[in-house]
Short mmCIF file of C-alpha atoms and ligand atoms in Angstrom, two decimals:
data_model
loop_
_atom_site.label_atom_id
_atom_site.label_comp_id
_atom_site.label_asym_id
_atom_site.label_seq_id
_atom_site.Cartn_x
_atom_site.Cartn_y
_atom_site.Cartn_z
CA UNK A 1 107.28 -148.81 26.64
CA UNK A 2 106.52 -148.58 22.94
CA UNK A 3 108.06 -145.79 20.86
CA UNK A 4 104.57 -144.77 19.73
CA UNK A 5 103.55 -144.42 23.40
CA UNK A 6 106.62 -142.24 24.08
CA UNK A 7 105.53 -140.01 21.20
CA UNK A 8 101.96 -139.76 22.51
CA UNK A 9 103.15 -139.08 26.05
CA UNK A 10 105.34 -136.17 24.90
CA UNK A 11 102.16 -134.34 23.87
CA UNK A 12 103.60 -132.57 20.86
CA UNK A 13 107.00 -131.75 22.42
CA UNK A 14 109.97 -132.82 20.28
CA UNK A 15 112.09 -135.45 22.02
CA UNK A 16 115.75 -136.42 21.60
CA UNK A 17 116.94 -139.88 20.59
CA UNK A 18 120.03 -141.37 19.05
CA UNK A 19 121.53 -144.46 17.44
CA UNK A 20 124.73 -146.23 18.41
CA UNK A 21 126.82 -149.00 16.82
CA UNK A 22 128.04 -152.04 18.74
CA UNK A 23 131.81 -151.83 19.31
CA UNK A 24 134.24 -153.74 17.12
CA UNK A 25 134.77 -157.32 18.27
CA UNK A 26 137.39 -157.37 21.02
CA UNK A 27 136.22 -154.11 22.68
CA UNK A 28 134.05 -154.09 25.78
CA UNK A 29 130.64 -152.60 26.48
CA UNK A 30 132.15 -149.81 28.59
CA UNK A 31 133.14 -147.98 25.38
CA UNK A 32 129.42 -147.86 24.53
CA UNK A 33 128.42 -146.64 27.97
CA UNK A 34 131.15 -143.95 27.77
CA UNK A 35 129.44 -142.64 24.62
CA UNK A 36 125.95 -142.86 26.06
CA UNK A 37 126.69 -141.30 29.48
CA UNK A 38 127.04 -137.65 28.32
CA UNK A 39 123.79 -137.92 26.31
CA UNK A 40 121.57 -139.15 29.14
CA UNK A 41 121.00 -135.64 30.55
CA UNK A 42 118.86 -134.91 27.45
CA UNK A 43 116.38 -137.63 28.48
CA UNK A 44 116.24 -139.87 25.43
CA UNK A 45 113.11 -142.04 25.68
CA UNK A 46 114.97 -144.70 23.71
CA UNK A 47 118.32 -145.58 22.15
CA UNK A 48 118.64 -147.49 18.88
CA UNK A 49 121.36 -150.11 18.43
CA UNK A 50 122.32 -151.07 14.87
CA UNK A 51 122.81 -154.64 13.64
CA UNK A 52 125.82 -155.61 11.56
CA UNK A 53 125.64 -158.66 9.40
CA UNK A 54 128.43 -161.04 8.56
CA UNK A 55 131.23 -160.23 6.12
CA UNK A 56 133.43 -162.53 4.07
CA UNK A 57 137.15 -162.26 4.71
CA UNK A 58 139.75 -164.08 2.66
CA UNK A 59 142.86 -165.28 4.54
CA UNK A 60 145.96 -166.41 2.64
CA UNK A 61 147.14 -169.88 3.63
CA UNK A 62 150.81 -171.07 3.64
CA UNK A 63 150.23 -172.84 0.30
CA UNK A 64 149.11 -169.55 -1.28
CA UNK A 65 145.45 -170.56 -1.49
CA UNK A 66 142.77 -168.27 -0.04
CA UNK A 67 140.45 -169.45 2.69
CA UNK A 68 137.04 -167.80 2.94
CA UNK A 69 135.97 -166.92 6.48
CA UNK A 70 132.65 -165.55 7.66
CA UNK A 71 133.12 -162.94 10.37
CA UNK A 72 130.89 -160.56 12.29
CA UNK A 73 132.97 -157.49 13.09
CA UNK A 74 130.37 -155.81 15.30
CA UNK A 75 128.40 -158.48 17.15
CA UNK A 76 126.52 -157.81 20.38
CA UNK A 77 123.38 -155.87 19.39
CA UNK A 78 121.05 -157.85 21.67
CA UNK A 79 123.47 -157.87 24.61
CA UNK A 80 124.02 -154.11 24.33
CA UNK A 81 120.25 -153.53 24.27
CA UNK A 82 119.80 -155.60 27.41
CA UNK A 83 122.76 -153.77 29.01
CA UNK A 84 121.28 -150.35 28.16
CA UNK A 85 117.84 -151.19 29.53
CA UNK A 86 119.41 -152.58 32.68
CA UNK A 87 121.83 -149.69 33.30
CA UNK A 88 119.80 -146.65 32.24
CA UNK A 89 116.17 -147.84 32.51
CA UNK A 90 115.42 -146.47 29.02
CA UNK A 91 114.09 -148.43 26.09
CA UNK A 92 116.69 -149.92 23.79
CA UNK A 93 115.65 -150.60 20.21
CA UNK A 94 117.59 -153.30 18.36
CA UNK A 95 117.68 -153.16 14.58
CA UNK A 96 116.91 -156.55 13.11
CA UNK A 97 117.63 -157.65 9.55
CA UNK A 98 116.35 -160.00 6.88
CA UNK A 99 119.93 -160.50 5.64
CA UNK A 100 121.67 -163.53 7.14
CA UNK A 101 118.54 -164.74 8.93
CA UNK A 102 116.17 -167.59 8.19
CA UNK A 103 112.59 -167.16 9.41
CA UNK A 104 113.40 -169.63 12.19
CA UNK A 105 116.46 -167.54 13.25
CA UNK A 106 114.24 -164.45 13.29
CA UNK A 107 111.58 -166.14 15.40
CA UNK A 108 114.19 -167.27 17.93
CA UNK A 109 115.74 -163.78 18.04
CA UNK A 110 112.31 -162.23 18.66
CA UNK A 111 111.67 -164.73 21.47
CA UNK A 112 115.00 -163.74 23.09
CA UNK A 113 114.09 -160.04 22.81
CA UNK A 114 110.64 -160.66 24.25
CA UNK A 115 112.09 -162.59 27.20
CA UNK A 116 114.56 -159.75 27.84
CA UNK A 117 111.71 -157.25 28.09
CA UNK A 118 112.63 -155.51 24.83
CA UNK A 119 109.41 -154.54 23.08
CA UNK A 120 110.63 -152.30 20.28
CA UNK A 121 112.48 -153.25 17.09
CA UNK A 122 113.41 -151.57 13.83
CA UNK A 123 112.81 -154.07 11.01
CA UNK A 124 115.16 -153.74 8.04
CA UNK A 125 116.16 -155.69 5.00
CA UNK A 126 119.88 -154.97 5.38
CA UNK A 127 122.35 -154.38 2.57
CA UNK A 128 124.19 -156.87 0.41
CA UNK A 129 127.16 -158.57 2.03
CA UNK A 130 130.14 -156.22 1.49
CA UNK A 131 131.82 -158.32 -1.19
CA UNK A 132 128.57 -158.73 -3.18
CA UNK A 133 126.67 -156.26 -5.34
CA UNK A 134 123.09 -157.31 -4.72
CA UNK A 135 121.21 -158.30 -1.62
CA UNK A 136 120.28 -161.96 -1.44
CA UNK A 137 118.18 -163.46 1.30
CA UNK A 138 118.75 -166.78 3.04
CA UNK A 139 116.91 -169.63 1.34
CA UNK A 140 114.42 -169.72 4.20
CA UNK A 141 114.61 -165.99 4.87
CA UNK A 142 112.89 -162.77 3.88
CA UNK A 143 113.54 -160.85 0.68
CA UNK A 144 112.05 -157.52 1.83
CA UNK A 145 111.57 -155.73 5.14
CA UNK A 146 107.78 -155.84 4.64
CA UNK A 147 107.93 -159.66 4.99
CA UNK A 148 109.94 -159.34 8.21
CA UNK A 149 107.35 -156.86 9.52
CA UNK A 150 104.63 -159.41 8.73
CA UNK A 151 106.47 -162.10 10.70
CA UNK A 152 106.72 -159.82 13.74
CA UNK A 153 103.04 -158.92 13.44
CA UNK A 154 102.19 -162.62 13.25
CA UNK A 155 104.14 -163.25 16.46
CA UNK A 156 102.33 -160.30 18.09
CA UNK A 157 99.15 -162.23 17.26
CA UNK A 158 100.56 -165.44 18.75
CA UNK A 159 101.17 -167.06 15.35
CA UNK A 160 104.48 -168.91 15.40
CA UNK A 161 106.06 -170.67 12.40
CA UNK A 162 104.97 -174.03 13.79
CA UNK A 163 101.21 -173.72 13.41
CA UNK A 164 100.68 -176.78 15.58
CA UNK A 165 101.74 -174.86 18.70
CA UNK A 166 98.75 -174.24 20.92
CA UNK A 167 97.93 -171.59 23.55
CA UNK A 168 100.91 -169.55 22.43
CA UNK A 169 102.13 -166.40 24.12
CA UNK A 170 101.72 -163.21 22.07
CA UNK A 171 104.64 -160.83 21.79
CA UNK A 172 104.00 -157.09 21.92
CA UNK A 173 106.57 -155.48 19.64
CA UNK A 174 106.29 -151.91 18.40
CA UNK A 175 107.79 -151.94 14.91
CA UNK A 176 109.81 -149.18 13.26
CA UNK A 177 110.84 -149.24 9.60
CA UNK A 178 113.20 -147.22 7.40
CA UNK A 179 112.06 -144.45 5.04
CA UNK A 180 114.18 -142.60 2.47
CA UNK A 181 113.40 -138.92 1.74
CA UNK A 182 115.76 -139.13 -1.27
CA UNK A 183 114.54 -142.67 -2.15
CA UNK A 184 116.31 -145.94 -1.47
CA UNK A 185 119.30 -146.45 -3.76
CA UNK A 186 117.72 -149.44 -5.54
CA UNK A 187 114.26 -147.92 -5.99
CA UNK A 188 113.46 -146.79 -9.53
CA UNK A 189 111.58 -143.75 -8.19
CA UNK A 190 110.53 -142.14 -4.91
CA UNK A 191 106.90 -142.98 -5.75
CA UNK A 192 107.72 -146.70 -6.08
CA UNK A 193 109.73 -146.60 -2.84
CA UNK A 194 106.79 -144.98 -1.00
CA UNK A 195 104.47 -147.61 -2.49
CA UNK A 196 106.57 -150.35 -0.83
CA UNK A 197 106.97 -148.28 2.34
CA UNK A 198 103.18 -148.31 2.58
CA UNK A 199 103.28 -152.10 2.41
CA UNK A 200 105.51 -152.16 5.51
CA UNK A 201 102.91 -150.04 7.32
CA UNK A 202 100.05 -152.20 6.07
CA UNK A 203 101.88 -155.28 7.40
CA UNK A 204 102.04 -153.75 10.86
CA UNK A 205 104.83 -151.16 11.17
CA UNK A 206 104.01 -148.43 13.70
CA UNK A 207 106.40 -145.65 12.70
CA UNK A 208 109.09 -144.67 10.20
CA UNK A 209 112.65 -143.45 10.87
CA UNK A 210 114.26 -141.70 7.95
CA UNK A 211 117.62 -142.06 6.36
CA UNK A 212 119.86 -139.06 7.10
CA UNK A 213 119.20 -135.92 5.05
CA UNK A 214 120.93 -132.55 5.02
CA UNK A 215 118.23 -130.48 3.34
CA UNK A 216 115.04 -130.28 5.41
CA UNK A 217 113.00 -129.52 2.32
CA UNK A 218 113.61 -133.12 1.19
CA UNK A 219 112.11 -134.39 4.47
CA UNK A 220 109.10 -132.06 4.29
CA UNK A 221 108.34 -133.13 0.71
CA UNK A 222 108.76 -136.79 1.65
CA UNK A 223 106.31 -136.45 4.54
CA UNK A 224 103.80 -134.70 2.24
CA UNK A 225 104.11 -137.51 -0.32
CA UNK A 226 103.70 -140.19 2.36
CA UNK A 227 100.59 -138.46 3.72
CA UNK A 228 99.14 -138.16 0.20
CA UNK A 229 99.81 -141.89 -0.27
CA UNK A 230 97.77 -142.56 2.90
CA UNK A 231 100.64 -143.22 5.33
CA UNK A 232 99.56 -141.78 8.68
CA UNK A 233 102.18 -143.12 11.16
CA UNK A 234 104.82 -140.84 12.75
CA UNK A 235 107.82 -140.12 10.49
CA UNK A 236 110.89 -139.50 12.66
CA UNK A 237 113.67 -137.47 10.99
CA UNK A 238 117.19 -138.90 11.20
CA UNK A 239 120.08 -136.41 11.34
CA UNK A 240 123.81 -136.89 11.06
CA UNK A 241 126.30 -134.12 11.77
CA UNK A 242 129.18 -134.14 9.29
CA UNK A 243 132.50 -134.48 11.10
CA UNK A 244 135.23 -135.11 8.52
CA UNK A 245 136.09 -133.81 5.05
CA UNK A 246 136.14 -137.36 3.73
CA UNK A 247 132.40 -137.66 4.44
CA UNK A 248 131.71 -135.23 1.58
CA UNK A 249 132.42 -138.18 -0.70
CA UNK A 250 131.56 -141.10 1.55
CA UNK A 251 128.01 -140.00 2.44
CA UNK A 252 126.70 -139.51 -1.13
CA UNK A 253 128.47 -142.69 -2.24
CA UNK A 254 127.39 -144.95 0.60
CA UNK A 255 123.94 -143.59 1.44
CA UNK A 256 122.93 -141.99 -1.88
CA UNK A 257 121.93 -138.72 -0.27
CA UNK A 258 122.76 -135.23 -1.56
CA UNK A 259 124.69 -132.61 0.34
CA UNK A 260 123.55 -129.01 -0.21
CA UNK A 261 126.13 -126.78 -1.98
CA UNK A 262 126.16 -124.33 0.92
CA UNK A 263 127.19 -127.10 3.36
CA UNK A 264 129.76 -128.52 0.95
CA UNK A 265 131.39 -125.10 0.45
CA UNK A 266 131.54 -124.48 4.21
CA UNK A 267 133.29 -127.84 4.69
CA UNK A 268 135.67 -127.27 1.77
CA UNK A 269 136.82 -123.99 3.35
CA UNK A 270 137.85 -125.77 6.59
CA UNK A 271 141.54 -126.25 7.30
CA UNK A 272 141.13 -129.34 9.47
CA UNK A 273 138.53 -131.80 10.73
CA UNK A 274 138.11 -129.85 13.96
CA UNK A 275 136.70 -127.01 11.89
CA UNK A 276 134.61 -129.48 9.82
CA UNK A 277 133.14 -130.90 12.98
CA UNK A 278 132.05 -127.39 14.05
CA UNK A 279 130.44 -126.78 10.65
CA UNK A 280 128.60 -130.12 11.00
CA UNK A 281 127.35 -129.20 14.47
CA UNK A 282 126.09 -125.79 13.34
CA UNK A 283 124.37 -127.26 10.29
CA UNK A 284 122.62 -129.91 12.38
CA UNK A 285 121.52 -127.26 14.90
CA UNK A 286 120.00 -125.21 12.06
CA UNK A 287 118.22 -128.30 10.72
CA UNK A 288 117.02 -129.29 14.20
CA UNK A 289 115.55 -125.84 14.95
CA UNK A 290 113.58 -125.78 11.72
CA UNK A 291 112.30 -129.34 12.23
CA UNK A 292 111.18 -128.54 15.77
CA UNK A 293 109.37 -125.43 14.52
CA UNK A 294 107.45 -127.74 12.15
CA UNK A 295 106.46 -129.95 15.09
CA UNK A 296 108.38 -133.19 14.45
CA UNK A 297 107.80 -135.73 17.26
CA UNK A 298 111.46 -136.62 17.72
CA UNK A 299 114.90 -135.76 16.42
CA UNK A 300 116.92 -138.93 15.97
CA UNK A 301 120.69 -138.47 15.66
CA UNK A 302 123.11 -140.92 14.05
CA UNK A 303 126.10 -141.00 16.37
CA UNK A 304 128.22 -143.48 14.34
CA UNK A 305 129.95 -144.35 17.60
CA UNK A 306 130.95 -140.79 18.59
CA UNK A 307 128.81 -138.76 20.95
CA UNK A 308 130.65 -135.47 21.49
CA UNK A 309 129.15 -133.68 18.48
CA UNK A 310 125.64 -134.99 19.31
CA UNK A 311 126.13 -133.68 22.84
CA UNK A 312 127.11 -130.25 21.49
CA UNK A 313 123.93 -130.16 19.35
CA UNK A 314 121.66 -131.43 22.13
CA UNK A 315 123.04 -128.78 24.54
CA UNK A 316 121.69 -126.07 22.23
CA UNK A 317 118.47 -127.79 21.17
CA UNK A 318 117.14 -129.68 24.23
P1 FAD B 401 113.10 -152.63 2.10
O1 FAD B 401 112.02 -151.86 2.73
O2 FAD B 401 112.89 -154.10 1.92
O3 FAD B 401 113.39 -151.98 0.66
C1 FAD B 401 114.55 -152.33 -0.09
C2 FAD B 401 114.34 -151.95 -1.55
O4 FAD B 401 113.38 -152.84 -2.15
C3 FAD B 401 113.76 -150.54 -1.77
O5 FAD B 401 114.32 -150.04 -2.94
C4 FAD B 401 112.26 -150.77 -1.95
O6 FAD B 401 111.65 -149.77 -2.72
C5 FAD B 401 112.25 -152.12 -2.67
N1 FAD B 401 111.10 -152.98 -2.37
C6 FAD B 401 110.52 -153.18 -1.16
N2 FAD B 401 109.55 -154.11 -1.27
C7 FAD B 401 109.53 -154.53 -2.57
C8 FAD B 401 108.77 -155.47 -3.31
N3 FAD B 401 107.82 -156.19 -2.70
N4 FAD B 401 109.03 -155.64 -4.63
C9 FAD B 401 110.00 -154.92 -5.24
N5 FAD B 401 110.76 -153.98 -4.59
C10 FAD B 401 110.52 -153.81 -3.27
N6 FAD B 401 121.43 -151.67 7.75
C11 FAD B 401 122.03 -152.58 8.55
O7 FAD B 401 122.68 -153.50 8.05
N7 FAD B 401 121.94 -152.50 9.92
C12 FAD B 401 121.25 -151.51 10.54
O8 FAD B 401 121.19 -151.46 11.76
C13 FAD B 401 120.60 -150.53 9.72
N8 FAD B 401 119.88 -149.52 10.28
C14 FAD B 401 119.22 -148.63 9.47
C15 FAD B 401 118.44 -147.62 10.06
C16 FAD B 401 117.77 -146.69 9.26
C17 FAD B 401 116.92 -145.63 9.91
C18 FAD B 401 117.92 -146.74 7.85
C19 FAD B 401 117.23 -145.70 6.99
C20 FAD B 401 118.69 -147.73 7.26
C21 FAD B 401 119.34 -148.70 8.05
N9 FAD B 401 120.10 -149.72 7.49
C22 FAD B 401 120.72 -150.64 8.30
C23 FAD B 401 120.29 -149.80 6.04
C24 FAD B 401 119.21 -150.69 5.36
O9 FAD B 401 119.35 -152.03 5.78
C25 FAD B 401 119.43 -150.57 3.84
O10 FAD B 401 119.13 -149.28 3.41
C26 FAD B 401 118.76 -151.63 2.98
O11 FAD B 401 119.35 -151.56 1.68
C27 FAD B 401 117.26 -151.46 2.81
O12 FAD B 401 116.58 -151.76 3.94
P2 FAD B 401 114.98 -151.50 4.05
O13 FAD B 401 114.55 -152.07 5.32
O14 FAD B 401 114.67 -150.09 3.75
O15 FAD B 401 114.48 -152.44 2.82
#
């Protein structure tokens, strides 16, 4: 079932959903199920699974030269989605990227998803490869998520890359895209970022999921600006509970989002990460309650591979 249909069906009640990462290569899928199991009692209508592109690793050879290797540390997004749908009978939503994919690769991936009965995707550009500063697309790939959205919409209309194909089957994907209440790190302004966000909607995206934010006011202002710009699709807030002291530096650096002073000071006062985790849970509960009071359709939690703090929040909220 499409995410937009889940939202309609809930009739104004806020639902619970979450995002997981595939395990590191070498681990098995049970580690994922172990994280999902405790969260199923809160009836998520869907579970997102992130996609992790290739990285370049340099291995030293006996002669002292370096050999460049391309590795995917967290493969398995599609397999995990199929496993989730099969085991739990809930919708799994794979994230799919422009980065590392030609248009042909994307078409073939979408065909696989369609055949597996997966009819939701989140379409993203992806970041630069870790060792590079700027994002570059494949020669025959997409530069921006809006182009990827257009390709999915084309397939939903039965238009494949080979325009000589006849009597083609239409896919039926519901398309989510990313939105940034504090603007995307490369965008010159929030206004410009919303301008391009609108292009993703115009090209066929059905809903927006936001980057994490820790100050609800930023989300409310973002939604107002999107509505003023003529964006009418659901805007699902994404929440991440802080769980370690290190994240005070990592989160602003990696995701370019601000942490409110009050939250920072609470974390600084903690003697260990157990206490930080509790602060993170309480902060996310406070955020969740206020967002529900404002009638958000869903609360989407970033689990980053650990579910115990999400479970503690969901126990209070859902
Ligand atoms: P885009 O929408 O293409 O935007 C990228 C930048 O380009 C923005 O600054 C935008 O303003 C600008 N822009 C857009 N169109 C144009 C244009 N036509 N001309 C000029 N500028 C333009 N990354 C992963 O690798 N795997 C994941 O699973 C993943 N999941 C995510 C889930 C969510 C909810 C979010 C918020 C992010 C996720 N990311 C993931 C990170 C994401 O890939 C990065 O933030 C990436 O840098 C941007 O992706 P995007 O889809 O927002 O890009």
